[in-house]
Amino acid sequence: MEEFAALTATELAARIREGSVSPVEAVRASLERIERLNPSVNAFVTVCADEALARAREAERAVAAGAQLGPLHGVPIGVKDLDPVAGVRTTRGSHVFAEDVPADTILCVDRLERAGAIVVGKTNTPEFGFKATTDSALLGPASTPFNLAMNAGGSSGGSAAAVATGMVPLAQGSDAGGSLRVPGAFCGVFTMMTTFGRVAVPARPNAFRRLNPMVCYAPLARTVEDAVLGLDLMSGPHPRDPYSFPVTEPLADALSPSLAGMRIAYLPDLGGYPVEPEVEAAVRAALPALKEAGAEVTEVDDFRLPLPHAELTARWRRYLSLCHAESAEVSKEQGIDLLGEQGREVDPAYLQSVRTGAALDAVQFRLGDLVRTRVLDTFEDLFDAYDLLVSPVNCIAGIANDTTRTTVGPSEVAGQPVDPFVGWSMTSPFNLIGSPAATVPVGRAANGVPIGLQFAARRHHDAAVVRGAAACQEHLPWKHLYEDLDPALTA
């Protein structure tokens, strides 16, 4: 079991293809590791062992028959419980959907399954994925495996923790304001938000899967190669997603350890965020590795956001509240009244977001787009001079799980007030403009929680982000992180 946990998705798939490992062995090892470790981290909330083993046996027969095998044939994966998998309980982190079993599978996961991946279960998420910590009244908190008292981050925290512990080598997540990168950083794994539209998300009459010009779906993994493999499989257009576009070059082509000729801007506070010194120091200490890879790195300390960080976060939250209000209206059409009797057990903060969104008018919505345009122009001016931007992912070195209520972050960082739901993260500006952005681990805080470095690039320059991450992995490797998890996980 430990040998399987150390294998990457790429390595595991190769061994399955050559016949030295069977899909059944791979899935059983994953299920055994989940059974042993999950009670400590609460990464998985539903495990579909019987279904996964049945698919593994089918995959094993395909190997024996000499059939053509997909790139992830027989590889176990996890799927965020916000997103549907046909025939598997999908709670969305809410009592309202605690026993819901959808009939369809979200396209990005369907594409992974068509490539041979086997879903072993659903991973923890906050209610409706609406905050950047993973905790809910239904499912409880997910912990980072590096300090079990600390939260995994959200809203893809279960997937991040599952990958970090080796329960699965690859897990799916989503990001509308940092929901991939925040937990990726706190759990010491790699993940990447692509240019919006690279991964198609067809609209369906489902209250929590609508067209949204700020959300991206992607895998989380321990290595850049694994995540990029998953992303390439997920990518591509779909006729029912008008924002999606054809992908002509796979991101795997950008997996190079060299950054020769690349210009990188280091933004220690991303233009105005308060940052804990321990976090900034860890990211700064990674810069020599980028220079060693051949990049020209310049610290840009006079860059400023077009709005103060707190106001920018508030504008992003307001935009998201419109999405929440829309979801509530669609739910009502389907017989689920979140603002009525059926919403009694829904997080009050989510319901307040619904009410905020419902109270906004069309003019306010359009004025929000003007703010997004200002943010876009500000970053585009910087991208005129630099290929990549580098900053911390989060302003803080972790969030303690709250034992008295569902977990949120701090209301103050370095003496400045922040929104406790996500204002302590430097991720949402890139959702506002649809730019690709990634997190790579570059160290650990005194409390043991990993610290993430954020790469970002101009829209459609996803390959530049992959190059940055691959070079960082080569010149500042993080594989040793997983050998030093919380002792409670290795006892």
CSV table of C-alpha atoms in Angstrom, one decimal:
chain,number,residue,atom,x,y,z
A,1,MET,CA,0.0,0.0,0.0
A,2,GLU,CA,2.8,2.4,0.9
A,3,GLU,CA,4.5,1.7,-2.5
A,4,PHE,CA,1.3,2.6,-4.4
A,5,ALA,CA,1.0,5.8,-2.3
A,6,ALA,CA,4.4,7.0,-3.5
A,7,LEU,CA,3.6,6.5,-7.2
A,8,THR,CA,2.5,9.5,-9.3
A,9,ALA,CA,-0.5,9.1,-11.5
A,10,THR,CA,1.8,9.0,-14.5
A,11,GLU,CA,4.0,6.3,-13.0
A,12,LEU,CA,1.0,4.2,-11.9
A,13,ALA,CA,-0.6,4.4,-15.3
A,14,ALA,CA,2.7,3.3,-16.9
A,15,ARG,CA,3.0,0.3,-14.6
A,16,ILE,CA,-0.6,-0.7,-15.3
A,17,ARG,CA,0.0,-0.5,-19.1
A,18,GLU,CA,3.2,-2.7,-18.8
A,19,GLY,CA,1.3,-5.2,-16.6
A,20,SER,CA,3.4,-5.0,-13.5
A,21,VAL,CA,0.5,-3.5,-11.5
A,22,SER,CA,-3.2,-4.3,-12.0
A,23,PRO,CA,-6.0,-1.8,-11.8
A,24,VAL,CA,-7.6,-3.8,-9.1
A,25,GLU,CA,-4.4,-3.7,-7.0
A,26,ALA,CA,-4.3,0.1,-7.6
A,27,VAL,CA,-7.9,0.7,-6.5
A,28,ARG,CA,-7.6,-1.6,-3.5
A,29,ALA,CA,-4.5,0.2,-2.3
A,30,SER,CA,-6.3,3.5,-2.6
A,31,LEU,CA,-9.3,2.3,-0.7
A,32,GLU,CA,-7.2,0.8,2.0
A,33,ARG,CA,-5.3,4.0,2.4
A,34,ILE,CA,-8.5,6.0,2.6
A,35,GLU,CA,-9.8,3.7,5.3
A,36,ARG,CA,-6.7,4.1,7.3
A,37,LEU,CA,-5.9,7.8,6.9
A,38,ASN,CA,-9.3,9.5,6.2
A,39,PRO,CA,-10.6,9.5,9.8
A,40,SER,CA,-7.7,11.9,10.6
A,41,VAL,CA,-8.0,14.4,7.7
A,42,ASN,CA,-11.7,14.0,6.6
A,43,ALA,CA,-10.7,14.3,2.9
A,44,PHE,CA,-13.3,11.9,1.5
A,45,VAL,CA,-16.9,12.2,2.5
A,46,THR,CA,-18.3,9.4,0.3
A,47,VAL,CA,-16.4,6.3,-0.8
A,48,CYS,CA,-17.8,4.2,-3.7
A,49,ALA,CA,-15.7,1.1,-3.1
A,50,ASP,CA,-18.0,-1.4,-4.8
A,51,GLU,CA,-18.4,0.7,-7.9
A,52,ALA,CA,-14.7,1.5,-8.1
A,53,LEU,CA,-13.7,-2.2,-7.8
A,54,ALA,CA,-16.2,-3.2,-10.4
A,55,ARG,CA,-14.7,-0.6,-12.8
A,56,ALA,CA,-11.2,-1.8,-11.8
A,57,ARG,CA,-12.1,-5.4,-12.8
A,58,GLU,CA,-13.3,-4.1,-16.1
A,59,ALA,CA,-10.1,-2.2,-16.6
A,60,GLU,CA,-8.1,-5.3,-15.7
A,61,ARG,CA,-9.9,-7.4,-18.3
A,62,ALA,CA,-9.1,-4.7,-20.9
A,63,VAL,CA,-5.4,-4.9,-20.1
A,64,ALA,CA,-5.5,-8.7,-20.4
A,65,ALA,CA,-7.3,-8.5,-23.7
A,66,GLY,CA,-4.6,-6.2,-25.1
A,67,ALA,CA,-7.2,-3.4,-25.7
A,68,GLN,CA,-6.1,0.2,-26.3
A,69,LEU,CA,-5.7,1.9,-22.9
A,70,GLY,CA,-6.2,5.5,-22.0
A,71,PRO,CA,-3.5,7.7,-20.4
A,72,LEU,CA,-5.1,7.2,-16.9
A,73,HIS,CA,-6.2,3.6,-17.3
A,74,GLY,CA,-6.9,2.1,-13.9
A,75,VAL,CA,-5.7,5.1,-11.9
A,76,PRO,CA,-7.9,6.0,-8.9
A,77,ILE,CA,-9.1,9.6,-8.5
A,78,GLY,CA,-11.2,11.7,-6.2
A,79,VAL,CA,-13.9,14.2,-7.2
A,80,LYS,CA,-15.0,17.3,-5.3
A,81,ASP,CA,-18.4,16.8,-3.7
A,82,LEU,CA,-19.6,20.0,-5.3
A,83,ASP,CA,-19.7,18.3,-8.7
A,84,PRO,CA,-21.9,15.4,-9.9
A,85,VAL,CA,-20.8,11.9,-10.6
A,86,ALA,CA,-23.5,9.7,-12.0
A,87,GLY,CA,-24.8,7.3,-9.4
A,88,VAL,CA,-22.7,8.6,-6.5
A,89,ARG,CA,-24.0,10.6,-3.6
A,90,THR,CA,-23.2,14.3,-4.2
A,91,THR,CA,-24.0,16.5,-1.1
A,92,ARG,CA,-22.6,19.8,-2.2
A,93,GLY,CA,-21.7,20.1,1.5
A,94,SER,CA,-25.3,20.8,2.4
A,95,HIS,CA,-28.0,19.1,4.4
A,96,VAL,CA,-30.4,20.1,1.6
A,97,PHE,CA,-28.7,17.6,-0.8
A,98,ALA,CA,-27.4,15.2,1.8
A,99,GLU,CA,-28.8,12.1,-0.1
A,100,ASP,CA,-28.8,13.5,-3.6
A,101,VAL,CA,-27.7,11.0,-6.3
A,102,PRO,CA,-27.3,12.7,-9.7
A,103,ALA,CA,-27.9,11.0,-13.0
A,104,ASP,CA,-25.0,12.7,-14.9
A,105,THR,CA,-21.3,13.3,-14.5
A,106,ILE,CA,-19.7,16.7,-14.9
A,107,LEU,CA,-17.8,16.9,-18.3
A,108,CYS,CA,-14.3,17.3,-16.9
A,109,VAL,CA,-14.6,14.2,-14.8
A,110,ASP,CA,-16.3,12.3,-17.6
A,111,ARG,CA,-13.3,13.1,-19.8
A,112,LEU,CA,-10.9,11.7,-17.1
A,113,GLU,CA,-13.1,8.6,-16.9
A,114,ARG,CA,-13.0,8.2,-20.6
A,115,ALA,CA,-9.2,8.3,-20.3
A,116,GLY,CA,-9.4,5.3,-17.9
A,117,ALA,CA,-9.5,7.0,-14.5
A,118,ILE,CA,-11.6,5.3,-11.8
A,119,VAL,CA,-13.5,7.5,-9.3
A,120,VAL,CA,-13.1,6.0,-5.8
A,121,GLY,CA,-15.1,8.7,-3.9
A,122,LYS,CA,-16.2,12.3,-3.4
A,123,THR,CA,-14.0,14.8,-1.5
A,124,ASN,CA,-14.9,17.3,1.2
A,125,THR,CA,-16.1,20.8,0.3
A,126,PRO,CA,-17.8,23.7,2.2
A,127,GLU,CA,-21.5,24.2,1.7
A,128,PHE,CA,-22.0,25.0,-2.0
A,129,GLY,CA,-18.3,25.7,-2.2
A,130,PHE,CA,-18.9,29.3,-1.1
A,131,LYS,CA,-15.8,30.0,1.1
A,132,ALA,CA,-12.1,29.4,1.1
A,133,THR,CA,-12.0,27.0,4.0
A,134,THR,CA,-13.4,23.4,3.9
A,135,ASP,CA,-15.9,22.9,6.7
A,136,SER,CA,-19.6,22.5,6.8
A,137,ALA,CA,-22.3,21.6,9.3
A,138,LEU,CA,-22.9,18.4,7.3
A,139,LEU,CA,-19.4,17.2,6.6
A,140,GLY,CA,-17.1,18.8,9.2
A,141,PRO,CA,-13.7,20.2,8.5
A,142,ALA,CA,-11.0,18.8,6.3
A,143,SER,CA,-7.5,19.2,7.7
A,144,THR,CA,-4.2,19.7,6.0
A,145,PRO,CA,-2.2,16.5,6.7
A,146,PHE,CA,0.8,18.6,7.7
A,147,ASN,CA,-1.0,19.8,10.9
A,148,LEU,CA,-4.2,18.1,11.7
A,149,ALA,CA,-5.4,21.1,13.8
A,150,MET,CA,-5.3,23.3,10.8
A,151,ASN,CA,-7.8,23.5,7.9
A,152,ALA,CA,-7.0,22.2,4.4
A,153,GLY,CA,-8.3,25.4,2.8
A,154,GLY,CA,-11.1,25.5,0.4
A,155,SER,CA,-13.2,25.0,-1.3
A,156,SER,CA,-11.3,22.1,-2.9
A,157,GLY,CA,-9.8,21.2,0.4
A,158,GLY,CA,-10.8,17.5,0.5
A,159,SER,CA,-9.2,17.0,-2.9
A,160,ALA,CA,-6.0,18.7,-1.8
A,161,ALA,CA,-5.7,16.7,1.4
A,162,ALA,CA,-6.5,13.4,-0.4
A,163,VAL,CA,-3.7,14.0,-2.9
A,164,ALA,CA,-1.2,15.2,-0.2
A,165,THR,CA,-1.7,12.0,1.8
A,166,GLY,CA,-1.4,9.7,-1.2
A,167,MET,CA,-5.0,8.4,-0.9
A,168,VAL,CA,-5.3,9.1,-4.6
A,169,PRO,CA,-2.6,10.5,-7.0
A,170,LEU,CA,-5.0,12.8,-8.7
A,171,ALA,CA,-8.2,14.6,-7.6
A,172,GLN,CA,-10.5,17.0,-9.3
A,173,GLY,CA,-11.4,20.5,-8.0
A,174,SER,CA,-12.7,23.9,-9.1
A,175,ASP,CA,-11.8,27.5,-8.6
A,176,ALA,CA,-13.9,30.6,-8.7
A,177,GLY,CA,-11.8,32.8,-6.4
A,178,GLY,CA,-8.9,30.6,-5.2
A,179,SER,CA,-10.7,27.3,-4.5
A,180,LEU,CA,-7.9,25.3,-6.1
A,181,ARG,CA,-4.9,27.4,-5.2
A,182,VAL,CA,-5.8,28.1,-1.5
A,183,PRO,CA,-6.0,24.5,-0.5
A,184,GLY,CA,-3.2,23.5,-2.9
A,185,ALA,CA,-0.9,25.9,-1.0
A,186,PHE,CA,-2.1,24.8,2.5
A,187,CYS,CA,-1.7,21.1,1.6
A,188,GLY,CA,1.6,21.4,-0.3
A,189,VAL,CA,0.4,20.2,-3.7
A,190,PHE,CA,0.4,21.6,-7.2
A,191,THR,CA,-2.7,22.8,-9.0
A,192,MET,CA,-3.5,25.3,-11.7
A,193,MET,CA,-6.4,27.5,-12.7
A,194,THR,CA,-6.3,27.7,-16.5
A,195,THR,CA,-7.4,30.5,-18.7
A,196,PHE,CA,-11.2,30.5,-18.3
A,197,GLY,CA,-12.8,28.5,-21.1
A,198,ARG,CA,-9.9,26.1,-21.7
A,199,VAL,CA,-11.8,23.4,-19.7
A,200,ALA,CA,-15.4,23.4,-21.0
A,201,VAL,CA,-18.3,23.3,-18.5
A,202,PRO,CA,-21.6,22.7,-20.3
A,203,ALA,CA,-24.6,24.4,-18.7
A,204,ARG,CA,-27.4,22.1,-17.4
A,205,PRO,CA,-30.6,22.8,-15.6
A,206,ASN,CA,-28.8,22.3,-12.3
A,207,ALA,CA,-28.8,25.0,-9.6
A,208,PHE,CA,-25.1,24.6,-8.8
A,209,ARG,CA,-23.5,24.1,-12.2
A,210,ARG,CA,-24.2,27.2,-14.3
A,211,LEU,CA,-22.2,29.2,-16.9
A,212,ASN,CA,-19.9,31.4,-14.8
A,213,PRO,CA,-17.2,33.5,-16.3
A,214,MET,CA,-14.9,33.2,-13.2
A,215,VAL,CA,-14.8,29.5,-12.5
A,216,CYS,CA,-12.3,26.9,-13.7
A,217,TYR,CA,-12.0,23.1,-13.2
A,218,ALA,CA,-8.7,21.3,-12.8
A,219,PRO,CA,-6.9,18.5,-11.1
A,220,LEU,CA,-4.7,18.7,-8.0
A,221,ALA,CA,-1.6,16.5,-7.8
A,222,ARG,CA,1.8,16.0,-6.1
A,223,THR,CA,3.6,16.7,-9.4
A,224,VAL,CA,3.3,19.2,-12.2
A,225,GLU,CA,3.4,16.4,-14.7
A,226,ASP,CA,0.4,14.7,-13.2
A,227,ALA,CA,-1.7,17.8,-13.0
A,228,VAL,CA,-0.8,18.8,-16.5
A,229,LEU,CA,-1.7,15.3,-17.8
A,230,GLY,CA,-5.1,15.7,-16.1
A,231,LEU,CA,-5.6,19.2,-17.5
A,232,ASP,CA,-4.8,18.2,-21.0
A,233,LEU,CA,-7.4,15.4,-20.8
A,234,MET,CA,-10.0,17.8,-19.3
A,235,SER,CA,-9.3,20.6,-21.9
A,236,GLY,CA,-11.2,21.4,-25.0
A,237,PRO,CA,-14.4,22.9,-26.2
A,238,HIS,CA,-18.0,21.8,-25.9
A,239,PRO,CA,-21.0,23.0,-28.0
A,240,ARG,CA,-23.0,23.7,-24.8
A,241,ASP,CA,-20.3,25.9,-23.3
A,242,PRO,CA,-20.2,29.1,-25.4
A,243,TYR,CA,-17.1,30.4,-23.4
A,244,SER,CA,-15.0,27.3,-24.3
A,245,PHE,CA,-12.4,27.3,-27.0
A,246,PRO,CA,-10.3,24.8,-29.0
A,247,VAL,CA,-6.9,23.9,-27.5
A,248,THR,CA,-4.2,23.6,-30.2
A,249,GLU,CA,-1.1,22.8,-28.0
A,250,PRO,CA,-1.1,20.5,-25.0
A,251,LEU,CA,0.3,21.9,-21.8
A,252,ALA,CA,2.6,18.9,-21.6
A,253,ASP,CA,4.7,20.5,-24.3
A,254,ALA,CA,5.6,23.3,-21.8
A,255,LEU,CA,7.1,20.9,-19.2
A,256,SER,CA,10.6,22.3,-19.3
A,257,PRO,CA,13.0,22.9,-16.4
A,258,SER,CA,14.4,26.0,-18.2
A,259,LEU,CA,13.1,29.5,-17.9
A,260,ALA,CA,15.7,31.0,-20.2
A,261,GLY,CA,14.5,34.2,-21.8
A,262,MET,CA,11.5,34.6,-19.4
A,263,ARG,CA,10.9,37.8,-17.5
A,264,ILE,CA,9.4,37.4,-14.1
A,265,ALA,CA,7.9,40.1,-11.8
A,266,TYR,CA,8.0,39.4,-8.1
A,267,LEU,CA,5.1,41.1,-6.3
A,268,PRO,CA,5.6,40.6,-2.6
A,269,ASP,CA,2.1,41.8,-1.7
A,270,LEU,CA,0.4,41.6,-5.1
A,271,GLY,CA,-0.1,45.3,-5.1
A,272,GLY,CA,-1.5,46.0,-1.6
A,273,TYR,CA,-2.4,42.9,0.4
A,274,PRO,CA,-1.2,42.5,4.0
A,275,VAL,CA,1.1,39.5,4.2
A,276,GLU,CA,2.5,37.7,7.2
A,277,PRO,CA,6.4,38.0,7.2
A,278,GLU,CA,6.8,34.3,7.4
A,279,VAL,CA,4.9,33.8,4.2
A,280,GLU,CA,6.6,36.5,2.3
A,281,ALA,CA,10.0,35.3,3.4
A,282,ALA,CA,9.3,31.7,2.1
A,283,VAL,CA,8.3,33.0,-1.3
A,284,ARG,CA,11.2,35.4,-1.5
A,285,ALA,CA,13.6,32.5,-0.7
A,286,ALA,CA,12.4,30.7,-3.8
A,287,LEU,CA,13.4,33.4,-6.2
A,288,PRO,CA,17.0,32.3,-6.6
A,289,ALA,CA,15.7,28.9,-7.9
A,290,LEU,CA,13.9,30.8,-10.7
A,291,LYS,CA,17.1,32.7,-11.5
A,292,GLU,CA,19.0,29.4,-11.5
A,293,ALA,CA,16.5,28.1,-14.1
A,294,GLY,CA,17.4,31.1,-16.4
A,295,ALA,CA,14.7,33.7,-15.6
A,296,GLU,CA,15.3,37.4,-15.2
A,297,VAL,CA,13.5,38.2,-11.9
A,298,THR,CA,12.6,41.7,-10.9
A,299,GLU,CA,11.0,42.8,-7.7
A,300,VAL,CA,8.2,45.3,-8.5
A,301,ASP,CA,7.3,46.9,-5.2
A,302,ASP,CA,5.6,49.9,-6.6
A,303,PHE,CA,2.7,48.0,-8.3
A,304,ARG,CA,-0.7,48.8,-6.9
A,305,LEU,CA,-4.1,47.3,-7.4
A,306,PRO,CA,-6.7,49.7,-8.9
A,307,LEU,CA,-8.7,49.3,-5.6
A,308,PRO,CA,-7.7,48.7,-2.1
A,309,HIS,CA,-7.5,44.9,-1.4
A,310,ALA,CA,-10.5,44.9,0.9
A,311,GLU,CA,-12.7,46.7,-1.6
A,312,LEU,CA,-11.5,44.5,-4.4
A,313,THR,CA,-12.4,41.4,-2.4
A,314,ALA,CA,-15.8,43.0,-1.6
A,315,ARG,CA,-16.5,43.5,-5.3
A,316,TRP,CA,-15.5,39.9,-6.1
A,317,ARG,CA,-17.8,38.7,-3.2
A,318,ARG,CA,-20.7,40.8,-4.7
A,319,TYR,CA,-20.2,39.3,-8.1
A,320,LEU,CA,-20.3,35.8,-6.5
A,321,SER,CA,-23.4,36.7,-4.6
A,322,LEU,CA,-25.2,37.2,-7.9
A,323,CYS,CA,-24.3,33.6,-8.8
A,324,HIS,CA,-25.6,32.4,-5.4
A,325,ALA,CA,-28.9,34.3,-6.0
A,326,GLU,CA,-29.3,32.8,-9.4
A,327,SER,CA,-28.6,29.3,-8.0
A,328,ALA,CA,-31.3,29.9,-5.3
A,329,GLU,CA,-33.8,30.9,-8.0
A,330,VAL,CA,-33.1,27.9,-10.1
A,331,SER,CA,-33.4,25.7,-7.0
A,332,LYS,CA,-36.8,27.2,-6.3
A,333,GLU,CA,-37.9,26.3,-9.7
A,334,GLN,CA,-36.9,22.7,-8.9
A,335,GLY,CA,-38.9,22.7,-5.7
A,336,ILE,CA,-36.0,23.6,-3.3
A,337,ASP,CA,-36.6,26.9,-1.5
A,338,LEU,CA,-33.3,27.8,0.2
A,339,LEU,CA,-34.7,31.0,1.7
A,340,GLY,CA,-37.7,29.1,3.0
A,341,GLU,CA,-38.2,26.0,5.2
A,342,GLN,CA,-35.7,23.9,3.3
A,343,GLY,CA,-32.9,26.4,4.0
A,344,ARG,CA,-33.2,26.1,7.8
A,345,GLU,CA,-29.9,24.2,8.0
A,346,VAL,CA,-28.1,26.1,5.3
A,347,ASP,CA,-25.1,28.2,6.5
A,348,PRO,CA,-26.5,31.7,7.3
A,349,ALA,CA,-23.5,33.4,5.6
A,350,TYR,CA,-24.4,31.6,2.3
A,351,LEU,CA,-28.1,32.7,2.7
A,352,GLN,CA,-26.9,36.3,3.3
A,353,SER,CA,-24.9,36.1,0.1
A,354,VAL,CA,-28.1,34.9,-1.7
A,355,ARG,CA,-30.0,37.9,-0.3
A,356,THR,CA,-27.2,40.3,-1.3
A,357,GLY,CA,-27.2,39.1,-4.8
A,358,ALA,CA,-31.0,39.2,-5.1
A,359,ALA,CA,-31.0,42.8,-4.1
A,360,LEU,CA,-28.5,44.0,-6.8
A,361,ASP,CA,-29.9,45.5,-10.0
A,362,ALA,CA,-28.6,45.2,-13.5
A,363,VAL,CA,-26.8,48.6,-13.4
A,364,GLN,CA,-24.8,47.5,-10.3
A,365,PHE,CA,-23.9,44.3,-12.1
A,366,ARG,CA,-22.6,46.2,-15.1
A,367,LEU,CA,-20.7,48.6,-12.8
A,368,GLY,CA,-19.0,45.5,-11.4
A,369,ASP,CA,-17.8,44.6,-14.9
A,370,LEU,CA,-16.2,48.1,-15.1
A,371,VAL,CA,-14.2,47.2,-12.0
A,372,ARG,CA,-13.1,43.9,-13.6
A,373,THR,CA,-12.0,45.9,-16.6
A,374,ARG,CA,-9.9,48.2,-14.4
A,375,VAL,CA,-8.3,45.1,-12.8
A,376,LEU,CA,-7.6,43.6,-16.2
A,377,ASP,CA,-6.0,46.8,-17.5
A,378,THR,CA,-3.8,47.1,-14.5
A,379,PHE,CA,-2.4,43.6,-14.8
A,380,GLU,CA,-2.2,43.8,-18.6
A,381,ASP,CA,0.1,46.8,-18.2
A,382,LEU,CA,2.4,44.6,-16.1
A,383,PHE,CA,2.1,41.7,-18.6
A,384,ASP,CA,3.4,44.0,-21.3
A,385,ALA,CA,6.7,43.9,-19.5
A,386,TYR,CA,6.8,40.5,-17.9
A,387,ASP,CA,5.9,36.9,-18.9
A,388,LEU,CA,5.1,35.8,-15.4
A,389,LEU,CA,4.0,37.3,-12.1
A,390,VAL,CA,5.0,35.7,-8.8
A,391,SER,CA,3.4,36.3,-5.4
A,392,PRO,CA,2.4,34.4,-2.3
A,393,VAL,CA,-0.8,32.4,-2.7
A,394,ASN,CA,-2.2,33.2,0.8
A,395,CYS,CA,-1.4,36.0,3.1
A,396,ILE,CA,-1.3,33.8,6.1
A,397,ALA,CA,0.4,30.5,7.3
A,398,GLY,CA,-2.7,28.5,7.9
A,399,ILE,CA,-6.1,28.6,9.6
A,400,ALA,CA,-7.0,26.6,12.7
A,401,ASN,CA,-10.1,24.4,12.5
A,402,ASP,CA,-12.9,25.9,14.6
A,403,THR,CA,-14.5,23.5,17.1
A,404,THR,CA,-17.4,25.8,17.9
A,405,ARG,CA,-18.7,26.7,14.4
A,406,THR,CA,-17.8,26.1,10.8
A,407,THR,CA,-14.3,27.4,10.1
A,408,VAL,CA,-13.5,30.7,8.4
A,409,GLY,CA,-10.3,32.6,8.3
A,410,PRO,CA,-9.0,35.6,10.3
A,411,SER,CA,-10.7,39.0,10.1
A,412,GLU,CA,-7.3,40.8,10.4
A,413,VAL,CA,-3.8,40.2,8.8
A,414,ALA,CA,-0.8,42.2,9.8
A,415,GLY,CA,-3.0,44.8,11.5
A,416,GLN,CA,-5.3,45.3,8.5
A,417,PRO,CA,-8.9,44.2,8.4
A,418,VAL,CA,-9.7,41.4,5.8
A,419,ASP,CA,-12.8,39.5,4.8
A,420,PRO,CA,-12.6,36.3,6.9
A,421,PHE,CA,-14.1,34.2,4.1
A,422,VAL,CA,-11.3,34.9,1.5
A,423,GLY,CA,-9.7,38.3,2.1
A,424,TRP,CA,-6.6,36.7,3.4
A,425,SER,CA,-5.8,35.1,0.0
A,426,MET,CA,-4.3,36.8,-3.1
A,427,THR,CA,-6.0,34.6,-5.6
A,428,SER,CA,-9.4,36.2,-6.6
A,429,PRO,CA,-7.9,39.0,-8.8
A,430,PHE,CA,-7.0,36.4,-11.4
A,431,ASN,CA,-10.5,35.0,-11.4
A,432,LEU,CA,-11.8,38.5,-12.1
A,433,ILE,CA,-9.7,38.7,-15.3
A,434,GLY,CA,-9.7,35.0,-16.3
A,435,SER,CA,-5.9,34.6,-16.2
A,436,PRO,CA,-4.1,31.3,-15.6
A,437,ALA,CA,-2.6,31.0,-12.1
A,438,ALA,CA,-1.0,28.2,-10.2
A,439,THR,CA,0.4,27.3,-6.8
A,440,VAL,CA,3.7,25.4,-6.0
A,441,PRO,CA,4.9,24.6,-2.5
A,442,VAL,CA,8.0,26.5,-1.5
A,443,GLY,CA,8.4,25.7,2.2
A,444,ARG,CA,6.6,25.3,5.5
A,445,ALA,CA,5.6,27.6,8.2
A,446,ALA,CA,6.6,27.2,11.8
A,447,ASN,CA,3.3,25.4,12.4
A,448,GLY,CA,4.1,22.9,9.8
A,449,VAL,CA,1.6,24.1,7.2
A,450,PRO,CA,3.1,24.4,3.6
A,451,ILE,CA,3.4,27.8,2.0
A,452,GLY,CA,2.5,28.3,-1.7
A,453,LEU,CA,4.1,30.5,-4.4
A,454,GLN,CA,1.6,31.8,-7.0
A,455,PHE,CA,2.5,32.0,-10.7
A,456,ALA,CA,0.2,34.0,-13.0
A,457,ALA,CA,0.3,34.9,-16.7
A,458,ARG,CA,-1.7,36.7,-19.3
A,459,ARG,CA,-4.8,35.0,-20.7
A,460,HIS,CA,-4.0,32.1,-23.0
A,461,HIS,CA,-0.4,32.0,-21.8
A,462,ASP,CA,-1.0,28.9,-19.7
A,463,ALA,CA,2.2,27.4,-21.0
A,464,ALA,CA,4.2,30.1,-19.3
A,465,VAL,CA,2.7,29.1,-15.9
A,466,VAL,CA,3.4,25.5,-16.5
A,467,ARG,CA,7.0,26.3,-17.4
A,468,GLY,CA,7.4,28.3,-14.2
A,469,ALA,CA,6.0,25.5,-12.1
A,470,ALA,CA,8.0,22.8,-13.8
A,471,ALA,CA,11.2,24.8,-13.3
A,472,CYS,CA,10.4,25.4,-9.7
A,473,GLN,CA,9.8,21.6,-9.2
A,474,GLU,CA,13.2,20.9,-10.8
A,475,HIS,CA,15.3,23.6,-9.0
A,476,LEU,CA,13.4,23.7,-5.7
A,477,PRO,CA,11.9,20.2,-5.5
A,478,TRP,CA,9.1,19.5,-2.9
A,479,LYS,CA,8.8,15.7,-3.1
A,480,HIS,CA,10.4,15.4,0.4
A,481,LEU,CA,7.4,17.2,1.9
A,482,TYR,CA,5.3,14.1,1.7
A,483,GLU,CA,7.8,12.1,3.7
A,484,ASP,CA,7.3,14.5,6.6
A,485,LEU,CA,3.5,14.5,7.1
A,486,ASP,CA,1.8,14.9,10.5
A,487,PRO,CA,3.1,12.0,12.7
A,488,ALA,CA,-0.5,11.0,13.4
A,489,LEU,CA,-0.8,9.9,9.7
A,490,THR,CA,2.2,7.6,9.9
A,491,ALA,CA,1.8,6.1,13.3
